[in-house]
Amino acid sequence: MSEKRESVLAGFKAFLMRGNVVDLAVAVVIGAAFTNIVNAVVKGIISPVVGAVGTKSLDGYKSCLKSPCAIGPDGQPTGVEILWGSVLNATLTFVITAAVVYFLMVLPMAKYLARQEERRKAREGVQEIVEITELEVLKEIRDTLVAQRAGSGGVGGQAGARDGF
């Protein structure tokens, strides 16, 4: 039974130590930390700018589906209200947050990675040109040797044919 427990624990350890599981855990932690930054930018900069142009909070906007929409004497709302302002507020917050993430993180990182890829391809292109020129030089040497053997005499030509040249 202890062997089975050890194999289960060993399997669990192997699962946890796999690259993609560890990478996922790191991504979740970094994502949680980054969420605070994005929320601070949205609440501290973007929302006040939007509030200066329009209203500060859309949560108060609603429509009455079934009358009367009011607060009853017992403090409970009467009627059926549709709180479309809350939905609009959540949608705008999502769009603004997505824009902040895209323009401050995704776009600069994509440009950086594209520049790195161009540099890598440029280095590989130089190496490929060097390899091609070396191959051409070797072909020229081979052709010169074949020409020398063929031109060195009648009897020697058969020896060259036997050698594969």
Coordinates of N, CA and C in Angstrom, one line a residue:
M1 N 0.8 -1.2 0.0 CA 0.0 0.0 0.0 C 0.9 1.3 0.0
S2 N 2.0 1.2 0.7 CA 2.9 2.4 0.7 C 3.5 2.6 -0.7
E3 N 3.7 1.6 -1.5 CA 4.2 1.8 -2.8 C 3.2 2.5 -3.7
K4 N 1.9 2.2 -3.5 CA 0.9 2.8 -4.3 C 0.8 4.3 -3.9
R5 N 0.9 4.5 -2.6 CA 0.8 5.9 -2.1 C 2.0 6.7 -2.6
E6 N 3.2 6.1 -2.6 CA 4.3 6.8 -3.1 C 4.2 7.1 -4.6
S7 N 3.6 6.1 -5.4 CA 3.5 6.4 -6.8 C 2.4 7.4 -7.1
V8 N 1.4 7.5 -6.3 CA 0.4 8.5 -6.4 C 1.0 9.9 -6.1
L9 N 1.8 10.0 -5.0 CA 2.4 11.2 -4.7 C 3.5 11.6 -5.7
A10 N 4.2 10.6 -6.2 CA 5.2 10.9 -7.3 C 4.5 11.4 -8.5
G11 N 3.4 10.8 -8.9 CA 2.6 11.3 -10.0 C 2.1 12.7 -9.8
F12 N 1.6 13.0 -8.6 CA 1.1 14.3 -8.3 C 2.3 15.3 -8.4
K13 N 3.4 15.0 -7.9 CA 4.6 15.8 -7.9 C 5.0 16.1 -9.3
A14 N 5.0 15.0 -10.2 CA 5.4 15.2 -11.6 C 4.4 16.1 -12.3
F15 N 3.1 16.0 -11.9 CA 2.1 16.9 -12.5 C 2.3 18.3 -12.1
L16 N 2.6 18.6 -10.9 CA 2.8 19.9 -10.4 C 4.1 20.5 -11.0
M17 N 5.1 19.7 -11.2 CA 6.4 20.3 -11.7 C 6.4 20.4 -13.2
R18 N 5.4 19.9 -13.9 CA 5.4 20.1 -15.4 C 5.4 21.6 -15.7
G19 N 6.1 21.9 -16.8 CA 6.3 23.3 -17.2 C 5.0 24.1 -17.3
N20 N 4.0 23.5 -17.9 CA 2.8 24.3 -18.2 C 2.0 24.5 -16.9
V21 N 2.0 23.7 -15.9 CA 1.3 23.9 -14.7 C 2.0 25.0 -13.9
V22 N 3.3 25.0 -13.8 CA 4.1 26.1 -13.2 C 3.9 27.4 -13.9
D23 N 3.9 27.4 -15.2 CA 3.7 28.6 -16.0 C 2.3 29.2 -15.7
L24 N 1.3 28.3 -15.7 CA 0.0 28.7 -15.4 C -0.2 29.4 -14.0
A25 N 0.5 28.8 -13.0 CA 0.4 29.3 -11.7 C 1.1 30.7 -11.6
V26 N 2.2 30.8 -12.3 CA 2.9 32.1 -12.4 C 2.0 33.1 -13.1
A27 N 1.4 32.7 -14.2 CA 0.5 33.6 -14.9 C -0.7 34.1 -14.1
V28 N -1.2 33.2 -13.3 CA -2.4 33.6 -12.4 C -1.9 34.6 -11.4
V29 N -0.8 34.4 -10.8 CA -0.3 35.3 -9.7 C 0.1 36.7 -10.4
I30 N 0.7 36.7 -11.5 CA 1.1 37.9 -12.2 C -0.2 38.6 -12.6
G31 N -1.2 37.9 -13.1 CA -2.4 38.4 -13.6 C -3.2 39.1 -12.4
A32 N -3.2 38.5 -11.3 CA -3.8 39.1 -10.1 C -3.1 40.4 -9.7
A33 N -1.8 40.4 -9.7 CA -1.1 41.6 -9.4 C -1.3 42.7 -10.5
F34 N -1.4 42.3 -11.7 CA -1.6 43.3 -12.8 C -3.0 43.8 -12.8
T35 N -4.0 43.0 -12.3 CA -5.3 43.5 -12.2 C -5.4 44.7 -11.3
N36 N -4.7 44.7 -10.2 CA -4.7 45.9 -9.3 C -4.2 47.1 -10.1
I37 N -3.2 47.0 -10.9 CA -2.6 48.1 -11.7 C -3.7 48.6 -12.6
V38 N -4.3 47.7 -13.4 CA -5.3 48.1 -14.4 C -6.5 48.8 -13.7
N39 N -7.0 48.2 -12.6 CA -8.1 48.8 -11.9 C -7.7 50.2 -11.4
A40 N -6.5 50.4 -10.9 CA -6.1 51.7 -10.4 C -6.1 52.7 -11.6
V41 N -5.6 52.3 -12.8 CA -5.6 53.2 -13.9 C -7.0 53.5 -14.3
V42 N -7.9 52.5 -14.4 CA -9.3 52.8 -14.8 C -10.0 53.7 -13.8
K43 N -9.9 53.4 -12.5 CA -10.6 54.2 -11.5 C -9.9 55.6 -11.3
G44 N -8.6 55.6 -11.3 CA -7.9 56.9 -11.0 C -7.8 57.9 -12.2
I45 N -7.8 57.3 -13.4 CA -7.6 58.2 -14.6 C -8.7 58.2 -15.6
I46 N -9.1 57.0 -16.0 CA -10.1 56.9 -17.1 C -11.5 57.2 -16.6
S47 N -11.9 56.7 -15.5 CA -13.3 57.0 -15.0 C -13.5 58.4 -14.7
P48 N -12.6 59.1 -14.1 CA -12.8 60.6 -13.8 C -12.9 61.4 -15.2
V49 N -12.1 61.0 -16.2 CA -12.2 61.7 -17.5 C -13.6 61.4 -18.1
V50 N -14.1 60.2 -18.0 CA -15.4 59.8 -18.5 C -16.4 60.6 -17.7
G51 N -16.3 60.6 -16.4 CA -17.2 61.3 -15.5 C -17.3 62.8 -15.8
A52 N -16.1 63.4 -16.2 CA -16.1 64.8 -16.5 C -16.9 65.1 -17.8
V53 N -16.9 64.2 -18.7 CA -17.7 64.4 -19.9 C -19.2 64.1 -19.7
G54 N -19.4 63.0 -19.0 CA -20.8 62.6 -18.9 C -21.2 62.5 -17.4
T55 N -21.8 61.4 -17.0 CA -22.2 61.2 -15.6 C -21.2 60.4 -14.8
K56 N -21.1 60.5 -13.5 CA -20.1 59.8 -12.8 C -20.4 58.4 -12.6
S57 N -21.7 58.1 -12.5 CA -22.2 56.7 -12.3 C -23.4 56.4 -13.1
L58 N -23.4 55.3 -13.8 CA -24.6 54.9 -14.6 C -25.5 54.0 -13.8
D59 N -25.1 53.6 -12.6 CA -25.9 52.6 -11.9 C -27.3 53.1 -11.5
G60 N -27.5 54.4 -11.5 CA -28.8 54.9 -11.2 C -29.9 54.9 -12.3
Y61 N -29.4 54.6 -13.5 CA -30.4 54.6 -14.6 C -31.1 53.2 -14.6
K62 N -32.4 53.3 -14.7 CA -33.3 52.1 -14.7 C -34.6 52.5 -15.4
S63 N -35.3 51.4 -15.8 CA -36.6 51.5 -16.4 C -37.6 50.7 -15.6
C64 N -38.9 51.1 -15.6 CA -39.9 50.4 -14.9 C -40.6 49.5 -15.9
L65 N -40.6 48.2 -15.6 CA -41.3 47.2 -16.5 C -42.7 47.0 -16.1
K66 N -42.9 47.0 -14.7 CA -44.3 46.8 -14.2 C -44.5 47.8 -13.2
S67 N -45.5 48.7 -13.4 CA -45.8 49.8 -12.5 C -46.5 49.4 -11.2
P68 N -46.4 50.1 -10.2 CA -45.6 51.3 -9.9 C -44.2 50.9 -9.4
C69 N -43.2 51.6 -9.9 CA -41.9 51.3 -9.5 C -41.5 52.4 -8.4
A70 N -41.6 52.0 -7.2 CA -41.3 52.9 -6.1 C -40.9 52.0 -4.9
I71 N -40.6 52.7 -3.8 CA -40.3 52.1 -2.6 C -41.6 52.1 -1.7
G72 N -42.0 50.9 -1.3 CA -43.2 50.8 -0.6 C -43.0 51.2 0.9
P73 N -44.1 51.3 1.7 CA -44.1 51.7 3.1 C -43.2 50.8 3.9
D74 N -43.0 49.5 3.5 CA -42.2 48.6 4.3 C -40.7 48.7 3.9
G75 N -40.4 49.6 2.9 CA -39.0 49.7 2.5 C -38.6 48.9 1.4
Q76 N -39.5 48.0 0.9 CA -39.2 47.1 -0.2 C -39.7 47.8 -1.6
P77 N -38.9 47.5 -2.6 CA -39.3 48.1 -3.9 C -40.6 47.4 -4.4
T78 N -41.4 48.2 -5.1 CA -42.6 47.7 -5.7 C -42.4 47.8 -7.2
G79 N -43.1 46.9 -8.0 CA -43.0 46.9 -9.4 C -41.7 46.1 -9.8
V80 N -41.5 46.1 -11.1 CA -40.3 45.4 -11.7 C -39.4 46.4 -12.4
E81 N -38.2 46.6 -11.9 CA -37.3 47.5 -12.5 C -36.2 46.8 -13.3
I82 N -35.8 47.4 -14.4 CA -34.7 46.9 -15.2 C -33.6 47.9 -15.0
L83 N -32.5 47.4 -14.4 CA -31.4 48.2 -14.1 C -30.4 48.2 -15.2
W84 N -30.7 48.8 -16.3 CA -29.9 48.8 -17.5 C -28.7 49.7 -17.3
G85 N -28.7 50.6 -16.4 CA -27.5 51.5 -16.1 C -26.4 50.6 -15.6
S86 N -26.7 49.7 -14.7 CA -25.6 48.8 -14.2 C -25.0 48.0 -15.3
V87 N -25.8 47.5 -16.2 CA -25.3 46.7 -17.3 C -24.4 47.5 -18.2
L88 N -24.8 48.7 -18.5 CA -24.1 49.7 -19.3 C -22.8 50.0 -18.6
N89 N -22.8 50.3 -17.3 CA -21.6 50.6 -16.5 C -20.6 49.4 -16.6
A90 N -21.1 48.2 -16.4 CA -20.2 47.1 -16.4 C -19.6 46.9 -17.8
T91 N -20.4 47.1 -18.8 CA -19.9 47.0 -20.2 C -18.8 48.0 -20.5
L92 N -19.1 49.2 -20.1 CA -18.1 50.3 -20.3 C -16.8 50.0 -19.5
T93 N -16.9 49.6 -18.3 CA -15.8 49.3 -17.5 C -15.0 48.2 -18.2
F94 N -15.6 47.1 -18.7 CA -14.9 46.1 -19.4 C -14.2 46.6 -20.6
V95 N -14.9 47.4 -21.4 CA -14.3 47.9 -22.7 C -13.1 48.8 -22.3
I96 N -13.2 49.7 -21.3 CA -12.1 50.6 -20.9 C -10.9 49.7 -20.4
T97 N -11.2 48.7 -19.5 CA -10.2 47.9 -19.0 C -9.5 47.1 -20.1
A98 N -10.2 46.6 -21.1 CA -9.6 45.9 -22.2 C -8.7 46.8 -23.0
A99 N -9.2 48.1 -23.2 CA -8.4 49.0 -24.0 C -7.1 49.4 -23.2
V100 N -7.2 49.6 -21.9 CA -6.0 49.9 -21.1 C -5.0 48.7 -21.2
V101 N -5.5 47.5 -21.1 CA -4.6 46.3 -21.2 C -4.0 46.2 -22.6
Y102 N -4.8 46.4 -23.6 CA -4.3 46.3 -25.0 C -3.2 47.4 -25.3
F103 N -3.5 48.6 -25.0 CA -2.6 49.7 -25.4 C -1.4 49.9 -24.5
L104 N -1.5 49.4 -23.2 CA -0.4 49.6 -22.3 C 0.4 48.3 -22.2
M105 N -0.1 47.1 -22.5 CA 0.6 45.9 -22.4 C 0.8 45.1 -23.7
V106 N -0.3 44.8 -24.3 CA -0.3 43.9 -25.5 C 0.4 44.5 -26.6
L107 N 0.0 45.7 -27.0 CA 0.6 46.3 -28.2 C 2.1 46.6 -28.0
P108 N 2.6 47.2 -26.9 CA 4.0 47.3 -26.8 C 4.8 46.0 -26.8
M109 N 4.2 45.0 -26.1 CA 4.9 43.7 -26.1 C 4.9 43.1 -27.5
A110 N 3.9 43.2 -28.2 CA 3.9 42.7 -29.6 C 4.9 43.3 -30.5
K111 N 5.0 44.7 -30.3 CA 6.1 45.4 -31.1 C 7.5 44.9 -30.7
Y112 N 7.7 44.8 -29.4 CA 9.0 44.3 -28.9 C 9.3 42.9 -29.4
L113 N 8.4 42.0 -29.4 CA 8.6 40.7 -29.8 C 8.8 40.6 -31.4
A114 N 8.1 41.5 -32.1 CA 8.4 41.6 -33.5 C 9.8 42.1 -33.9
R115 N 10.3 43.1 -33.1 CA 11.6 43.5 -33.3 C 12.6 42.4 -33.0
Q116 N 12.4 41.7 -31.9 CA 13.3 40.6 -31.6 C 13.3 39.5 -32.7
E117 N 12.1 39.2 -33.2 CA 12.0 38.2 -34.3 C 12.8 38.7 -35.5
E118 N 12.7 40.0 -35.9 CA 13.4 40.6 -37.0 C 14.9 40.4 -36.8
R119 N 15.3 40.8 -35.6 CA 16.8 40.6 -35.3 C 17.3 39.2 -35.5
R120 N 16.4 38.3 -35.0 CA 16.8 36.9 -35.0 C 16.9 36.4 -36.5
K121 N 15.9 36.8 -37.3 CA 15.9 36.4 -38.7 C 17.1 37.0 -39.4
A122 N 17.4 38.3 -39.1 CA 18.6 38.9 -39.7 C 19.8 38.2 -39.4
R123 N 20.0 37.7 -38.2 CA 21.2 36.9 -37.8 C 21.2 35.6 -38.6
E124 N 20.1 34.9 -38.7 CA 20.0 33.7 -39.4 C 20.2 33.9 -40.9
G125 N 19.8 35.0 -41.4 CA 20.0 35.3 -42.9 C 21.5 35.4 -43.1
V126 N 22.3 36.1 -42.3 CA 23.7 36.2 -42.4 C 24.4 34.9 -42.4
Q127 N 24.0 34.0 -41.4 CA 24.6 32.7 -41.3 C 24.3 31.9 -42.6
E128 N 23.1 32.0 -43.1 CA 22.7 31.3 -44.3 C 23.5 31.7 -45.5
I129 N 23.8 33.0 -45.7 CA 24.6 33.5 -46.8 C 26.0 33.0 -46.6
V130 N 26.6 33.0 -45.4 CA 27.9 32.5 -45.2 C 28.0 31.0 -45.6
E131 N 27.0 30.2 -45.2 CA 26.9 28.8 -45.6 C 26.8 28.6 -47.1
I132 N 26.0 29.4 -47.7 CA 25.9 29.3 -49.2 C 27.2 29.6 -49.9
T133 N 27.9 30.6 -49.4 CA 29.2 31.0 -50.1 C 30.2 29.9 -49.8
E134 N 30.2 29.3 -48.6 CA 31.2 28.2 -48.4 C 30.9 27.0 -49.3
L135 N 29.6 26.7 -49.5 CA 29.2 25.6 -50.4 C 29.6 25.9 -51.8
E136 N 29.5 27.2 -52.2 CA 29.9 27.5 -53.6 C 31.4 27.4 -53.8
V137 N 32.2 27.8 -52.8 CA 33.6 27.7 -52.8 C 34.0 26.2 -52.9
L138 N 33.4 25.4 -52.1 CA 33.7 24.0 -52.2 C 33.4 23.4 -53.5
K139 N 32.3 23.8 -54.1 CA 31.9 23.3 -55.5 C 33.0 23.7 -56.5
E140 N 33.4 25.0 -56.4 CA 34.5 25.5 -57.3 C 35.8 24.7 -57.2
I141 N 36.1 24.4 -55.9 CA 37.3 23.6 -55.7 C 37.2 22.2 -56.3
R142 N 36.0 21.6 -56.1 CA 35.8 20.3 -56.7 C 35.8 20.3 -58.2
D143 N 35.2 21.3 -58.8 CA 35.2 21.5 -60.3 C 36.6 21.7 -60.8
T144 N 37.4 22.5 -60.1 CA 38.8 22.7 -60.5 C 39.6 21.4 -60.4
L145 N 39.4 20.6 -59.4 CA 40.1 19.3 -59.2 C 39.7 18.4 -60.4
V146 N 38.5 18.3 -60.7 CA 38.0 17.5 -61.8 C 38.6 17.9 -63.1
A147 N 38.6 19.2 -63.3 CA 39.2 19.7 -64.6 C 40.7 19.4 -64.7
Q148 N 41.4 19.5 -63.5 CA 42.8 19.2 -63.5 C 43.1 17.8 -63.8
R149 N 42.3 16.9 -63.3 CA 42.5 15.4 -63.5 C 42.2 15.1 -65.0
A150 N 41.1 15.7 -65.5 CA 40.7 15.4 -66.8 C 41.7 15.9 -67.8
G151 N 42.3 17.0 -67.5 CA 43.3 17.7 -68.5 C 44.7 17.2 -68.3
S152 N 45.0 16.3 -67.3 CA 46.4 15.9 -67.1 C 46.8 14.8 -67.9
G153 N 46.0 14.1 -68.7 CA 46.5 13.1 -69.6 C 45.5 12.1 -69.9
G154 N 45.8 11.3 -71.0 CA 44.8 10.3 -71.5 C 44.7 9.1 -70.6
V155 N 45.8 8.6 -70.1 CA 45.7 7.4 -69.3 C 45.2 7.7 -67.9
G156 N 45.6 8.9 -67.4 CA 45.2 9.3 -66.1 C 43.7 9.6 -66.0
G157 N 43.1 9.8 -67.2 CA 41.6 10.1 -67.2 C 40.9 8.9 -66.8
Q158 N 41.4 7.7 -67.1 CA 40.7 6.5 -66.7 C 40.8 6.3 -65.2
A159 N 41.9 6.6 -64.6 CA 42.1 6.5 -63.1 C 41.1 7.5 -62.5
G160 N 40.9 8.6 -63.1 CA 40.0 9.6 -62.5 C 38.5 9.0 -62.5
A161 N 38.2 8.3 -63.6 CA 36.9 7.8 -63.7 C 36.7 6.7 -62.7
R162 N 37.8 5.9 -62.4 CA 37.7 4.8 -61.4 C 37.5 5.4 -60.0
D163 N 38.1 6.6 -59.7 CA 38.0 7.2 -58.4 C 36.6 7.9 -58.2
G164 N 35.8 8.0 -59.2 CA 34.5 8.6 -59.1 C 34.5 10.0 -59.5
F165 N 35.5 10.6 -60.1 CA 35.6 11.9 -60.6 C 35.4 12.0 -62.0

